[in-house]
C-alpha atoms as a PDB file:
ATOM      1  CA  UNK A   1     184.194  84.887 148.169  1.00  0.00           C
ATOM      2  CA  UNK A   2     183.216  88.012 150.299  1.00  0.00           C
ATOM      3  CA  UNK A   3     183.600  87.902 153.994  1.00  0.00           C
ATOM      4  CA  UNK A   4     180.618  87.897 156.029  1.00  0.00           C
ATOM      5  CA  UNK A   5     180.359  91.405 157.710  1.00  0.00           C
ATOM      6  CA  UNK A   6     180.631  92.179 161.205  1.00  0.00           C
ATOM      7  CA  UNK A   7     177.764  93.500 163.371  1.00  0.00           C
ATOM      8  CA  UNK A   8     174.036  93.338 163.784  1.00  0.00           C
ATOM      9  CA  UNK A   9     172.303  92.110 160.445  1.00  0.00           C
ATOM     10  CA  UNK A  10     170.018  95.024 159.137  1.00  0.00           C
ATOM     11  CA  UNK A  11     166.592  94.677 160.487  1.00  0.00           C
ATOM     12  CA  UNK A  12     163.169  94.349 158.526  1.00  0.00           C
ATOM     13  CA  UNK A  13     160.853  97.358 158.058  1.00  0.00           C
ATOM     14  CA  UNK A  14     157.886  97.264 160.214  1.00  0.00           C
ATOM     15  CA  UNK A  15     155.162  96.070 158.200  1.00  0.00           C
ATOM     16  CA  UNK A  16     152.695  99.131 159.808  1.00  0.00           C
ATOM     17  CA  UNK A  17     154.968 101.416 159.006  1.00  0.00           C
ATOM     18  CA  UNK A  18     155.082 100.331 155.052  1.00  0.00           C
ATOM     19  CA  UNK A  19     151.526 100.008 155.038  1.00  0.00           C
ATOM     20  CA  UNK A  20     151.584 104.460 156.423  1.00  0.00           C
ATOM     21  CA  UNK A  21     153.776 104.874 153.688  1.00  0.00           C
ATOM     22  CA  UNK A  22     151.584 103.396 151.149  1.00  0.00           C
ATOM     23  CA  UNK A  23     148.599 105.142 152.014  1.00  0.00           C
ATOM     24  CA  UNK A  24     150.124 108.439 152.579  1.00  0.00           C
ATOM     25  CA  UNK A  25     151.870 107.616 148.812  1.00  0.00           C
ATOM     26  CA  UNK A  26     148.331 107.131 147.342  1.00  0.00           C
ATOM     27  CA  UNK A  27     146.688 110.011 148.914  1.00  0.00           C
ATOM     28  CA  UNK A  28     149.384 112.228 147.373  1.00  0.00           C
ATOM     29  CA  UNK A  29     147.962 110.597 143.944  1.00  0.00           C
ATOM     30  CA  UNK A  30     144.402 111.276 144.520  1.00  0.00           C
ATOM     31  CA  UNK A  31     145.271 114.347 145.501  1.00  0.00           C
ATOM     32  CA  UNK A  32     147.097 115.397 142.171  1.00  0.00           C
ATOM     33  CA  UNK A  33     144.853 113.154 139.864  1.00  0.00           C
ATOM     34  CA  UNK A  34     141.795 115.180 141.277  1.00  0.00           C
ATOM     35  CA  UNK A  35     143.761 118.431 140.669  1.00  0.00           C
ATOM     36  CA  UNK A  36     144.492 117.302 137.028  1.00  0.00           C
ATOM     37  CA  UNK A  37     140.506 116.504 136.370  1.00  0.00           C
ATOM     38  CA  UNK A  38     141.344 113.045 135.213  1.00  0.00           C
ATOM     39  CA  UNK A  39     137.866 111.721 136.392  1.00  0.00           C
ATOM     40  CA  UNK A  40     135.074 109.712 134.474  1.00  0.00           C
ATOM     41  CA  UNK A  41     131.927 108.345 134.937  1.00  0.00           C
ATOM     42  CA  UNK A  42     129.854 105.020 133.552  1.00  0.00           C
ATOM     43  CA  UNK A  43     127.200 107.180 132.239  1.00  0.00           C
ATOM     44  CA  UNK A  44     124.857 103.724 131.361  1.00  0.00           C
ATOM     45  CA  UNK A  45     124.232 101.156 133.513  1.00  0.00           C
ATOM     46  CA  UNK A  46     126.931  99.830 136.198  1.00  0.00           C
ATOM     47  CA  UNK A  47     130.301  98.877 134.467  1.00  0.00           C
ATOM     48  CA  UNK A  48     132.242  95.554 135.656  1.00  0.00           C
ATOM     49  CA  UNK A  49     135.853  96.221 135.873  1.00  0.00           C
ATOM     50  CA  UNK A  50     138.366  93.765 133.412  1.00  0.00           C
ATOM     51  CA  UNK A  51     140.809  91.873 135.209  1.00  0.00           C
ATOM     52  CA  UNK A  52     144.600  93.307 136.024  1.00  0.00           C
ATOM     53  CA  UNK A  53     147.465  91.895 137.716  1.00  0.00           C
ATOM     54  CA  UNK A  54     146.327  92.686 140.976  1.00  0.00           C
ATOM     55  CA  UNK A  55     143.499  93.432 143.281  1.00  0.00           C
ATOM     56  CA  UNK A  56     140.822  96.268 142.144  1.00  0.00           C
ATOM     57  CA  UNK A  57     138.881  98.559 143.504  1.00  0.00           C
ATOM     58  CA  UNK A  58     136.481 101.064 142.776  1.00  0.00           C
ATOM     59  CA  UNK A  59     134.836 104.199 143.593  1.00  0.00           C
ATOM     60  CA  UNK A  60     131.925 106.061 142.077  1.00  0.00           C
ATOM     61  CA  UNK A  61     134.841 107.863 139.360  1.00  0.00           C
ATOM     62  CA  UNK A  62     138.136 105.986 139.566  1.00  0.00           C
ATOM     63  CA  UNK A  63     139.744 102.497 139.442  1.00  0.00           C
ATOM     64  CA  UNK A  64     142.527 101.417 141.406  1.00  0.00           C
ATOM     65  CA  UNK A  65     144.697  98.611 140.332  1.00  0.00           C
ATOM     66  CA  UNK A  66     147.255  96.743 141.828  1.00  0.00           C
ATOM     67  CA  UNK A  67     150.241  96.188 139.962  1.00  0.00           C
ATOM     68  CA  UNK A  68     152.959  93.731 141.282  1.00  0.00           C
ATOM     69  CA  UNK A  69     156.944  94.195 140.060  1.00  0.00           C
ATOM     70  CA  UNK A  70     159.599  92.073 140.509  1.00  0.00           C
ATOM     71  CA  UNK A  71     162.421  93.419 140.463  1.00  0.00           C
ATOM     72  CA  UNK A  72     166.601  92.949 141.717  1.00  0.00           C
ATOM     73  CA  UNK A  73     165.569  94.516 144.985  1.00  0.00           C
ATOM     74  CA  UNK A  74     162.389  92.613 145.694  1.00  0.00           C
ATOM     75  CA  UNK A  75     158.997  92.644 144.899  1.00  0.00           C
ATOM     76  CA  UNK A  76     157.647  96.121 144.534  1.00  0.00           C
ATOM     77  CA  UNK A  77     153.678  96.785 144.467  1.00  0.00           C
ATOM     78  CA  UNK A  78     152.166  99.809 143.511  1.00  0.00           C
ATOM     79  CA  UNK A  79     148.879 101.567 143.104  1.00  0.00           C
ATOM     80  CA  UNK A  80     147.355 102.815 140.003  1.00  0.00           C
ATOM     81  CA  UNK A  81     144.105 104.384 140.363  1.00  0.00           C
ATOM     82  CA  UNK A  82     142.444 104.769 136.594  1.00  0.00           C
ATOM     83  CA  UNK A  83     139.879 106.835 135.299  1.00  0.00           C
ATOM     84  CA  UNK A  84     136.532 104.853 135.340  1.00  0.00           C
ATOM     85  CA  UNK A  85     135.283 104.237 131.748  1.00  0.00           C
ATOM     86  CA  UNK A  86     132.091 105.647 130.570  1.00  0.00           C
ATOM     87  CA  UNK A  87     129.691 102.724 128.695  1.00  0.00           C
ATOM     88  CA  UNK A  88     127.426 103.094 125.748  1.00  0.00           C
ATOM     89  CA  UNK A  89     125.175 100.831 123.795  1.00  0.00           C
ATOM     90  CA  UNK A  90     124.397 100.770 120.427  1.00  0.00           C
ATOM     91  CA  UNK A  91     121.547  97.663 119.778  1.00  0.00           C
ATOM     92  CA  UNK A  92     121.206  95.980 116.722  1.00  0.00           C
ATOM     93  CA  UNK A  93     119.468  98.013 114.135  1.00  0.00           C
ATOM     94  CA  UNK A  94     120.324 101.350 115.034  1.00  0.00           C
ATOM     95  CA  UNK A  95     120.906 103.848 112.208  1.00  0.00           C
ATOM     96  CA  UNK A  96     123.433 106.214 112.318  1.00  0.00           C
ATOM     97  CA  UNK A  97     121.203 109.083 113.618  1.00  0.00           C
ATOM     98  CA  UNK A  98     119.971 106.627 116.182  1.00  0.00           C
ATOM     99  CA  UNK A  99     123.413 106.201 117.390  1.00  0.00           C
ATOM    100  CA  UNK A 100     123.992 110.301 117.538  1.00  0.00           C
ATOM    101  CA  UNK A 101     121.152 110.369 119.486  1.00  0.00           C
ATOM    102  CA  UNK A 102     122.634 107.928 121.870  1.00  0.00           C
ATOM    103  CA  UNK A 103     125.964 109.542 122.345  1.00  0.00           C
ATOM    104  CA  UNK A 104     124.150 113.188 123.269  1.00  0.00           C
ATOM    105  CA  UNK A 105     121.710 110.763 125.214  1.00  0.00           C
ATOM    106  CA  UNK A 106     125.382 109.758 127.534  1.00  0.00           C
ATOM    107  CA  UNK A 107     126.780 113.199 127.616  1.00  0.00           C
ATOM    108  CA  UNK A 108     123.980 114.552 129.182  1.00  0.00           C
ATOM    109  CA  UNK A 109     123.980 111.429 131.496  1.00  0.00           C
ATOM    110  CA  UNK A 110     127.489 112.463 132.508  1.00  0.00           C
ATOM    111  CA  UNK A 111     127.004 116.245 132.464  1.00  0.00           C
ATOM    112  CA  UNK A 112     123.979 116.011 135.031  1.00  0.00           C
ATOM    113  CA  UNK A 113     124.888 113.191 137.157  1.00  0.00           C
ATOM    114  CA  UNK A 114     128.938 113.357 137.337  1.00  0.00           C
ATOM    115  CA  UNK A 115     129.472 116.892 136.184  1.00  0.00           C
ATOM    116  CA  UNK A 116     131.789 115.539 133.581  1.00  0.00           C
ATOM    117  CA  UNK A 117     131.633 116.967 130.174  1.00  0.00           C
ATOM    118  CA  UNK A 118     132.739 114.572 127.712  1.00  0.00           C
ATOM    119  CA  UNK A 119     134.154 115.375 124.069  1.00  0.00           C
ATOM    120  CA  UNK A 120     131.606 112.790 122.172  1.00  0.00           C
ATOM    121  CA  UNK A 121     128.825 114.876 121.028  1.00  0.00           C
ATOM    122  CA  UNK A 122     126.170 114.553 118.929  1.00  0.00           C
ATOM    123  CA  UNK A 123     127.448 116.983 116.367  1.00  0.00           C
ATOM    124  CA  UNK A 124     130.849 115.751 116.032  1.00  0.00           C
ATOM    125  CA  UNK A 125     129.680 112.169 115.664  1.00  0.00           C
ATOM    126  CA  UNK A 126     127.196 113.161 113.009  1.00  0.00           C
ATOM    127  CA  UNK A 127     130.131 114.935 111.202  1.00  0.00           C
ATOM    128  CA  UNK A 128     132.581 112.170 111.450  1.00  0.00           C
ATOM    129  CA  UNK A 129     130.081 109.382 110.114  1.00  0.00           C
ATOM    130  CA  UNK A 130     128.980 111.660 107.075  1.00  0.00           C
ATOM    131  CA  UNK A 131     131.893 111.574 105.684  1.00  0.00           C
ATOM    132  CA  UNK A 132     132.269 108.047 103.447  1.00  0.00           C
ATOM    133  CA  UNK A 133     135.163 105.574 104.861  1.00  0.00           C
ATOM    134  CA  UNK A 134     134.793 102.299 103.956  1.00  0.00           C
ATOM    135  CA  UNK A 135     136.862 100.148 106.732  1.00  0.00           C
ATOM    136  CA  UNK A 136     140.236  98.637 104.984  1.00  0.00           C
ATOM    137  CA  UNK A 137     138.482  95.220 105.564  1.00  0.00           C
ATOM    138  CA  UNK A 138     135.814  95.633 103.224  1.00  0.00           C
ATOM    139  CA  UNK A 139     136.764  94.989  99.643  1.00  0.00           C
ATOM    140  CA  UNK A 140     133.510  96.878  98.216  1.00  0.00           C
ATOM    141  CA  UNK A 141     132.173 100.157  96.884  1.00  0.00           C
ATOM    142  CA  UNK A 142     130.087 102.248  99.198  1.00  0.00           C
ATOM    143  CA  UNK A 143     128.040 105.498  99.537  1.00  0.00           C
ATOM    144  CA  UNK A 144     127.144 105.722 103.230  1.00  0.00           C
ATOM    145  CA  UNK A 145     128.792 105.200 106.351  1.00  0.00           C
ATOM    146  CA  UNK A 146     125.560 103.547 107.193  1.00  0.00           C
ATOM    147  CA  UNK A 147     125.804  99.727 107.801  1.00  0.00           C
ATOM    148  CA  UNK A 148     129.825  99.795 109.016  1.00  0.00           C
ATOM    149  CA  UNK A 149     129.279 101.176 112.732  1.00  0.00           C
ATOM    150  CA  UNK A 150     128.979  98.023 114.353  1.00  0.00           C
ATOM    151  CA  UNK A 151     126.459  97.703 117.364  1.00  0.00           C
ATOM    152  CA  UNK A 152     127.754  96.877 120.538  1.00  0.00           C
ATOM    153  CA  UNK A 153     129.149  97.910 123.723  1.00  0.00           C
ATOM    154  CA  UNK A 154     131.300 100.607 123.798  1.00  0.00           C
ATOM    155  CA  UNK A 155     133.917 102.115 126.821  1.00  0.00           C
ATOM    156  CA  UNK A 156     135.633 105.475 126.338  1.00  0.00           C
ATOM    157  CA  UNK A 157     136.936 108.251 128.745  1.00  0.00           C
ATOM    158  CA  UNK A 158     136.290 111.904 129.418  1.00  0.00           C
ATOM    159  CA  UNK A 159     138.838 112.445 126.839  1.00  0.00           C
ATOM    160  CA  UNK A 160     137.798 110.108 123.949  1.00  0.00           C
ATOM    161  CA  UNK A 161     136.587 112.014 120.277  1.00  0.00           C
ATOM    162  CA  UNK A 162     133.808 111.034 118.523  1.00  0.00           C
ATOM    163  CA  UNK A 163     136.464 110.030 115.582  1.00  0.00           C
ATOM    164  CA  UNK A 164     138.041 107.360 118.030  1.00  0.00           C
ATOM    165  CA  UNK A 165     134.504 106.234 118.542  1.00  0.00           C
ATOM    166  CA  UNK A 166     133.865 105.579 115.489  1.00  0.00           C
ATOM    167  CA  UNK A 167     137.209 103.862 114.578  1.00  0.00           C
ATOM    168  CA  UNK A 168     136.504 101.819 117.523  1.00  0.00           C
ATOM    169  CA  UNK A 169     133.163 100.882 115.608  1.00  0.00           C
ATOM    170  CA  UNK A 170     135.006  99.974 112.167  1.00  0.00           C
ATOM    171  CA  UNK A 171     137.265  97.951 114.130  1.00  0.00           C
ATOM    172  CA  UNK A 172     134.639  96.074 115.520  1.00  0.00           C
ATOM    173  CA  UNK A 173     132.836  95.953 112.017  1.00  0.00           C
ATOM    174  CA  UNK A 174     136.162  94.632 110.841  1.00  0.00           C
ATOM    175  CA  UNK A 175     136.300  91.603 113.328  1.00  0.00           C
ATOM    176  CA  UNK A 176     132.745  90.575 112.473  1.00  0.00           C
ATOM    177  CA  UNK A 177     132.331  90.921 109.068  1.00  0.00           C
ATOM    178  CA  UNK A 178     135.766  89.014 108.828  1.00  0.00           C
ATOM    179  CA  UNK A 179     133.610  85.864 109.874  1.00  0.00           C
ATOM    180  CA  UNK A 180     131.564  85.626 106.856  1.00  0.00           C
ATOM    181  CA  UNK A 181     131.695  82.982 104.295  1.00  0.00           C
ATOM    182  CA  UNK A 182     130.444  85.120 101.229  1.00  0.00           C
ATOM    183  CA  UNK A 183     130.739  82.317  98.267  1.00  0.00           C
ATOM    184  CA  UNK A 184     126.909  81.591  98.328  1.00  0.00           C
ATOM    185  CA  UNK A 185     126.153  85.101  97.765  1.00  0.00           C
ATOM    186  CA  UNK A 186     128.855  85.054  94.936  1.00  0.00           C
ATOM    187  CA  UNK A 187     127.071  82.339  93.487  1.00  0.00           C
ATOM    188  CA  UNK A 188     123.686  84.319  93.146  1.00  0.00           C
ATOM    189  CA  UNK A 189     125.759  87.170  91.919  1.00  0.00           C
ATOM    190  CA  UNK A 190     125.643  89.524  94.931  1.00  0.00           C
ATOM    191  CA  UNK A 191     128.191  91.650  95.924  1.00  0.00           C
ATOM    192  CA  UNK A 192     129.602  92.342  99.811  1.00  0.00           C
ATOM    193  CA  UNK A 193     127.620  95.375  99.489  1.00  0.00           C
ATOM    194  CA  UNK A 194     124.710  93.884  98.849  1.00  0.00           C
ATOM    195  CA  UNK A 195     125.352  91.816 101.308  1.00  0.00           C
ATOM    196  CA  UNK A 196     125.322  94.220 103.753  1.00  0.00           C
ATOM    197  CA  UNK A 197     122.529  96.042 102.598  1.00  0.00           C
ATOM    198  CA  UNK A 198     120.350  92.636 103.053  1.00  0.00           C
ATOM    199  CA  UNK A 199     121.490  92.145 106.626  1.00  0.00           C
ATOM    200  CA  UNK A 200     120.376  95.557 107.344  1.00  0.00           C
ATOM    201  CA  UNK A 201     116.529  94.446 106.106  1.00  0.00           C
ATOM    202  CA  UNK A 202     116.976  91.415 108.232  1.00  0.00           C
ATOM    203  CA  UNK A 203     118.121  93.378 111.067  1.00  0.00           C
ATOM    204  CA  UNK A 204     114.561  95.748 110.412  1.00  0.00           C
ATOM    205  CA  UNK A 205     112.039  93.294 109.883  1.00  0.00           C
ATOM    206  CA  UNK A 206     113.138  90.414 112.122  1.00  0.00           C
ATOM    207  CA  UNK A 207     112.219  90.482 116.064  1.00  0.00           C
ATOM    208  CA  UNK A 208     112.476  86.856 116.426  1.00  0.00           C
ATOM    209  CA  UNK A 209     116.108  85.591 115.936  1.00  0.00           C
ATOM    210  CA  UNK A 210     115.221  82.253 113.910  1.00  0.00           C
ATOM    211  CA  UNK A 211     113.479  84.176 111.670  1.00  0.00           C
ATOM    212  CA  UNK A 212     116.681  85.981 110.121  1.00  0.00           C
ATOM    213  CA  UNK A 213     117.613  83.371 107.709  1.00  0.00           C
ATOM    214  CA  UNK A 214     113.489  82.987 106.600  1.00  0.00           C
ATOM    215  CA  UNK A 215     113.643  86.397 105.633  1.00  0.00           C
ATOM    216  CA  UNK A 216     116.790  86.404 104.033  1.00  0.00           C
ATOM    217  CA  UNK A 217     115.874  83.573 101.875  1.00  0.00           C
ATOM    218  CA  UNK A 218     112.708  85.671 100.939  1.00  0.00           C
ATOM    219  CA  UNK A 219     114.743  88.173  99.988  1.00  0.00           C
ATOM    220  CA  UNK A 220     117.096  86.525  98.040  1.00  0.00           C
ATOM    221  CA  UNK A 221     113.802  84.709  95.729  1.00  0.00           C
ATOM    222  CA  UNK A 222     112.296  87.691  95.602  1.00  0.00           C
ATOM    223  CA  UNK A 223     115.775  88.925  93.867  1.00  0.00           C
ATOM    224  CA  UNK A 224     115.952  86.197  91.957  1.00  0.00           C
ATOM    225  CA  UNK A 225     112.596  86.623  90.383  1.00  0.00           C
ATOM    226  CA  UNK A 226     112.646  89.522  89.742  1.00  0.00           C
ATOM    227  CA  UNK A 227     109.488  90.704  91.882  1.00  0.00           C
ATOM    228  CA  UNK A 228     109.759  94.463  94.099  1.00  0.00           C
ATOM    229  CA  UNK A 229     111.074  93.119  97.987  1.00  0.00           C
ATOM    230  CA  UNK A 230     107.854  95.067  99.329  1.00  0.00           C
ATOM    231  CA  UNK A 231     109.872  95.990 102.484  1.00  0.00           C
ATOM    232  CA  UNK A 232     108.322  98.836 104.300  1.00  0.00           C
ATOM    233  CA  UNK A 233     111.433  99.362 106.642  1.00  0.00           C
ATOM    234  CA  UNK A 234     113.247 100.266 103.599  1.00  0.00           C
ATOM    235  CA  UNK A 235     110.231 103.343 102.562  1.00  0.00           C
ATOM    236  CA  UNK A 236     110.649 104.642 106.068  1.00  0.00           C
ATOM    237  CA  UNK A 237     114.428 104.923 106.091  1.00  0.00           C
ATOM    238  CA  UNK A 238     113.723 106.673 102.716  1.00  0.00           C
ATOM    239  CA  UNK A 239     111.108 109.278 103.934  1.00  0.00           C
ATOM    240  CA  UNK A 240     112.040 108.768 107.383  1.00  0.00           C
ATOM    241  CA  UNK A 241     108.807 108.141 108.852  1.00  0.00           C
ATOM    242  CA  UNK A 242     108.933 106.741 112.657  1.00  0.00           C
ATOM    243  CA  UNK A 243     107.809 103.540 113.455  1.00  0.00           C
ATOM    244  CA  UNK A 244     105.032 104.781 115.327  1.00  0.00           C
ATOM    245  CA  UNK A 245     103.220 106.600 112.249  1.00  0.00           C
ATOM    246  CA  UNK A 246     101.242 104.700 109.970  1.00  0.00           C
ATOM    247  CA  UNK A 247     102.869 104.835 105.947  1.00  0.00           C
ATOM    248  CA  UNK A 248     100.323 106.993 103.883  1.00  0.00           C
ATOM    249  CA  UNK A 249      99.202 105.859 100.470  1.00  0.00           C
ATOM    250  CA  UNK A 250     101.077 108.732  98.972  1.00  0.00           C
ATOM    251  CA  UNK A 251     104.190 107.714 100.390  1.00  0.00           C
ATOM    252  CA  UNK A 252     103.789 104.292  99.188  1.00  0.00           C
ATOM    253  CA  UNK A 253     103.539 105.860  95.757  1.00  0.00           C
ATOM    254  CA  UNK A 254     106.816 107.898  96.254  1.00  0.00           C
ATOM    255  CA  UNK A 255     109.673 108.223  93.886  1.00  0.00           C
ATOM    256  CA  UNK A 256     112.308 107.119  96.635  1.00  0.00           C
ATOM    257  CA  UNK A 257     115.030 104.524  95.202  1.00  0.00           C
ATOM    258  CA  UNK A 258     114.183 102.982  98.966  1.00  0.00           C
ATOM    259  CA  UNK A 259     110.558 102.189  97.767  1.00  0.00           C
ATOM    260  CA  UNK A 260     110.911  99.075  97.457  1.00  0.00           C
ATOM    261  CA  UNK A 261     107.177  98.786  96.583  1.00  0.00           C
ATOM    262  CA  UNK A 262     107.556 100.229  93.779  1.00  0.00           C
ATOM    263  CA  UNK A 263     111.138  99.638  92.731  1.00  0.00           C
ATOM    264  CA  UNK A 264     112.533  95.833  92.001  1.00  0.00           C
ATOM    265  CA  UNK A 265     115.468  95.468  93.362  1.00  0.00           C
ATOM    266  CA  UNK A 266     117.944  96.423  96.714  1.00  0.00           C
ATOM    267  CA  UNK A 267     117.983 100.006  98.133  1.00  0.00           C
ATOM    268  CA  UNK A 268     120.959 102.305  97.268  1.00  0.00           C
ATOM    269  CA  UNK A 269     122.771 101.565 100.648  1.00  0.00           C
ATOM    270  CA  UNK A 270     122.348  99.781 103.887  1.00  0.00           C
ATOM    271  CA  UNK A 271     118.930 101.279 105.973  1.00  0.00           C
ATOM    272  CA  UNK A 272     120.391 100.138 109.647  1.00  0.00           C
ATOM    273  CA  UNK A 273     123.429  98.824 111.092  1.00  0.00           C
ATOM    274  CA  UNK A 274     123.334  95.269 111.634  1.00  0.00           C
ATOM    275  CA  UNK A 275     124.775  92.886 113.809  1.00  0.00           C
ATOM    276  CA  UNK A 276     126.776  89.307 113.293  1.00  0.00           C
ATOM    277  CA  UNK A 277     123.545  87.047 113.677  1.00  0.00           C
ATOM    278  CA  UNK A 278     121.984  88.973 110.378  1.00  0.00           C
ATOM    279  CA  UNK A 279     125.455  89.627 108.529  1.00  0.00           C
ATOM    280  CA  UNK A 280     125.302  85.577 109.217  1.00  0.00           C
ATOM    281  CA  UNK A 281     122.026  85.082 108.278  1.00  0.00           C
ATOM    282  CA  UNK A 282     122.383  87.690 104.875  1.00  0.00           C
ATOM    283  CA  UNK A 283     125.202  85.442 103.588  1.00  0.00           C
ATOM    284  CA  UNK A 284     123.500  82.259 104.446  1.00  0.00           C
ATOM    285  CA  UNK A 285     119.922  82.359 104.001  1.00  0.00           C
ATOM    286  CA  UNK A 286     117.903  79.437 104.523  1.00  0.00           C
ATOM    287  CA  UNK A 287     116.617  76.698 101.489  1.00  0.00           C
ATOM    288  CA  UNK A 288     112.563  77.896 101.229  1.00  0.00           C
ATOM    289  CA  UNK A 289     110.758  78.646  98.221  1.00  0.00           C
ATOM    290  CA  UNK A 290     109.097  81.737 100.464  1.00  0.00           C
ATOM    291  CA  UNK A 291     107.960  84.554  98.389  1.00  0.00           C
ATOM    292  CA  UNK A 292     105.607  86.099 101.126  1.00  0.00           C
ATOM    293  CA  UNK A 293     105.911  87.224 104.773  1.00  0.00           C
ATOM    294  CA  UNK A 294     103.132  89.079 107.323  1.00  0.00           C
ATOM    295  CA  UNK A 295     103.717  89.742 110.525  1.00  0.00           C
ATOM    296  CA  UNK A 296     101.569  87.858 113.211  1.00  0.00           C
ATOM    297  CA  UNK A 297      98.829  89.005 115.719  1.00  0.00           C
ATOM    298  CA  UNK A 298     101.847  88.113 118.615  1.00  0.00           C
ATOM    299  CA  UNK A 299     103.506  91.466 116.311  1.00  0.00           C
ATOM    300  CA  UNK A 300     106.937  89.149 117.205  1.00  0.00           C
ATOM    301  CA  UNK A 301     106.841  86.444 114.544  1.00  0.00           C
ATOM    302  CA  UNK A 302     105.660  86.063 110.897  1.00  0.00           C
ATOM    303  CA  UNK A 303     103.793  83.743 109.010  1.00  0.00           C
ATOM    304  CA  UNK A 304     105.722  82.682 105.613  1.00  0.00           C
ATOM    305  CA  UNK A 305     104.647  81.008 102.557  1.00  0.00           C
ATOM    306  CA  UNK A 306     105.072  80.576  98.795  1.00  0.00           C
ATOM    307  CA  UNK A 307     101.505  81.504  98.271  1.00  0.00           C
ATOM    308  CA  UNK A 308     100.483  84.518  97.007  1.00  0.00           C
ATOM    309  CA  UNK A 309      96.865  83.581  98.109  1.00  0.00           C
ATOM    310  CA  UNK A 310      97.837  82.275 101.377  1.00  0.00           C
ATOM    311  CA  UNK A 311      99.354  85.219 102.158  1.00  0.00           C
ATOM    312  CA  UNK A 312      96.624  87.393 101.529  1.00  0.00           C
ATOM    313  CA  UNK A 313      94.240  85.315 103.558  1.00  0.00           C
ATOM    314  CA  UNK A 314      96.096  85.299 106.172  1.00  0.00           C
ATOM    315  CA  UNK A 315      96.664  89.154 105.619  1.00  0.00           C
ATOM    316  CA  UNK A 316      92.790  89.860 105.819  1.00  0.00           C
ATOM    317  CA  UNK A 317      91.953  87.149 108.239  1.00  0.00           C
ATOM    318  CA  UNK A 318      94.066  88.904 110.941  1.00  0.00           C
ATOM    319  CA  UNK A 319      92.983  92.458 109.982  1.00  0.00           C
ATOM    320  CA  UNK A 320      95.870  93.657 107.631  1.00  0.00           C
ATOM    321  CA  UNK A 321      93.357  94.103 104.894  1.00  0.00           C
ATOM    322  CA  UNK A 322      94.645  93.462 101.165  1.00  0.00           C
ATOM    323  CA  UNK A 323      97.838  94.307 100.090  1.00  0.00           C
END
C-alpha cells in the first residue's frame, strides 16, 4: 500500500480556461487545413451530415466532428473538422453519356460557386467507363460498360477520380444485382445479360412504377414468340435521337442491331442503366398473355392487351395513327 502524500491535493483545471485552450487548439487547425486547401463543397442540393460519435457541425465547406476517447488519463475529446462531401445524382435510366454530362454538370457547380476544382471530369469519366469491366459479381459476358453504373446518390471529395467513381458505382451495382432471384429467367433460357439488357427497356419505357413487371412480361412473350419487341427506346439509343425529336421513317427502316422494329430479338447490350425496381421487375415479370402496349393520352401510363386489334384501335382512337 502507498502512503497517502502530504500537502494540498492538486487542484482541478478551470473549466474556462480548458474551454480557451480548445478553441485556440481548433483555430490552429482551421488555420493549417485552410493553408493545405483541404476544402469541398455539396455541389447539388444541401447534404445531411451521417452520424459520428459526437456532436457535428457545419459550415458552408467543412464538417466538424466530435470525437470522444477514453483513455488511462481520462476522457479526452477532440475536434475533427472534415472536408464537406460534394453530392451527385444519377436517376434511373441514365446512360452513360447522361451520367458524363452530370459529373461536368457538378464541376462546374463547384468551380463557379465554391471555387473548388474537382478531379471528376467529364473526359476522364467517359474514358474510364469505355473501357469494358464487368464487376466480379456478375457471372456473364459483356460488351459495354453500359447497364453496370448503378444510379444513385453519390458523395466524393475535391480529391476523388472519376475511376473511384465509378468503382463506387460497380460496388453499388454489386449490392443490388446480388438481390435477384434469376431461376425464372433460367427457365425461359435467358441469360444475366439478358437480364440486364431487359431491365434497361423497362427502365426506358416505364414512367409509372407498377407498370415495370407489365412490360417485362410483354417482353418476355414477345421473346417467346418470336415476334420483333417494337421498342422505340431501343432505335434511339441506336441512332441516338433525343427524346424530343420525332423517329423518321428512314430511321425506322435502319440497319441498327438496336432496331428492334425490324430485328426479332434483344439489342446487343443494355440501352440505360437501370435501377433495383426494374432489375426486380426484369427477373420477375408478371403472368399476362400481353403482346401489345401504347402509351396513354395522360403520356404516364399504358394501355396493354393481347389484341393485336385492340391495340390498334386504341392506337388510332387516341391519335397515334396505325402502326
Amino acid at each position: 500500500m502507498i502512503p497517502p502524500q502530504r500537502g494540498r491535493p492538486p487542484e482541478r483545471p478551470d473549466p474556462r480556461q480548458v474551454a480557451r485552450r480548445r478553441i485556440a487548439a481548433l483555430t490552429v487547425l482551421l488555420l493549417l487545413l485552410g493553408g493545405l486547401g483541404w476544402l469541398a463543397v455539396s455541389a447539388i442540393g444541401s447534404s445531411s451530415e451521417k452520424a459520428s460519435s459526437g456532436p457535428t457541425t457545419s459550415s458552408s465547406t467543412l464538417v466538424y466532428r466530435t470525437v470522444t476517447r477514453t483513455t488511462e488519463t481520462g476522457t479526452v475529446e477532440t475536434v475533427i473538422a472534415m472536408a464537406k462531401p460534394f453530392h451527385i445524382v444519377f436517376p434511373e435510366g441514365f446512360t452513360r453519356r447522361d451520367m458524363a454530362d452530370r459529373v461536368a454538370a457538378v464541376a462546374k457547380i463547384a468551380q463557379r460557386e465554391r471555387h473548388v476544382r474537382a478531379r471528376i471530369a467529364r473526359r476522364t469519366y467517359l474514358a474510364v467507363t469505355n473501357r469494358t469491366r464487368v464487376p466480379a459479381c456478375f457471372r456473364g459476358q459483356a460488351t459495354r460498360m453500359e447497364g453496370f453504373l448503378f444510379p444513385a446518390t453519390y458523395e466524393f471529395f475535391k480529391q476523388t477520380t472519376s475511376a473511384q467513381l465509378v468503382r463506387e458505382q460497380l460496388d453499388a451495382f454489386c449490392a443490388n444485382w446480388q438481390k435477384l432471384d434469376l431461376a425464372y429467367a433460367r427457365t425461359k433460357h435467358l441469360t444475366p445479360y439478358d437480364v440486364l439488357v431487359i431491365a434497361s427497356m423497362v427502365e426506358k419505357e416505364t414512367l409509372s412504377p407498377d407498370e415495370r413487371q407489365l412490360v417485362a412480361a410483354v417482353i418476355y412473350n414477345r421473346l417467346h414468340a418470336r415476334m420483333p419487341l417494337g421498342i422505340d427506346a431501343t432505335l434511339r439509343y441506336g441512332l441516338d435521337i433525343p427524346p424530343t425529336e420525332s423517329i423518321h421513317q428512314s430511321q425506322l427502316e435502319s440497319d441498327s442491331p438496336y432496331n428492334t422494329r425490324k430485328f426479332a430479338g434483344l439489342p446487343p447490350t443494355p440501352i440505360a442503366n437501370p435501377g433495383l425496381a426494374s432489375m426486380q421487375a426484369a427477373a420477375h415479370p408478371a403472368k399476362v398473355n400481353y403482346l401489345y402496349f401504347v402509351r396513354k393520352p395522360d403520356k404516364k401510363h399504358h394501355f396493354f392487351t393481347a389484341s393485336f386489334k385492340a391495340f390498334n384501335d386504341y392506337a388510332i382512337a387516341h391519335g397515334y395513327g396505325a402502326p
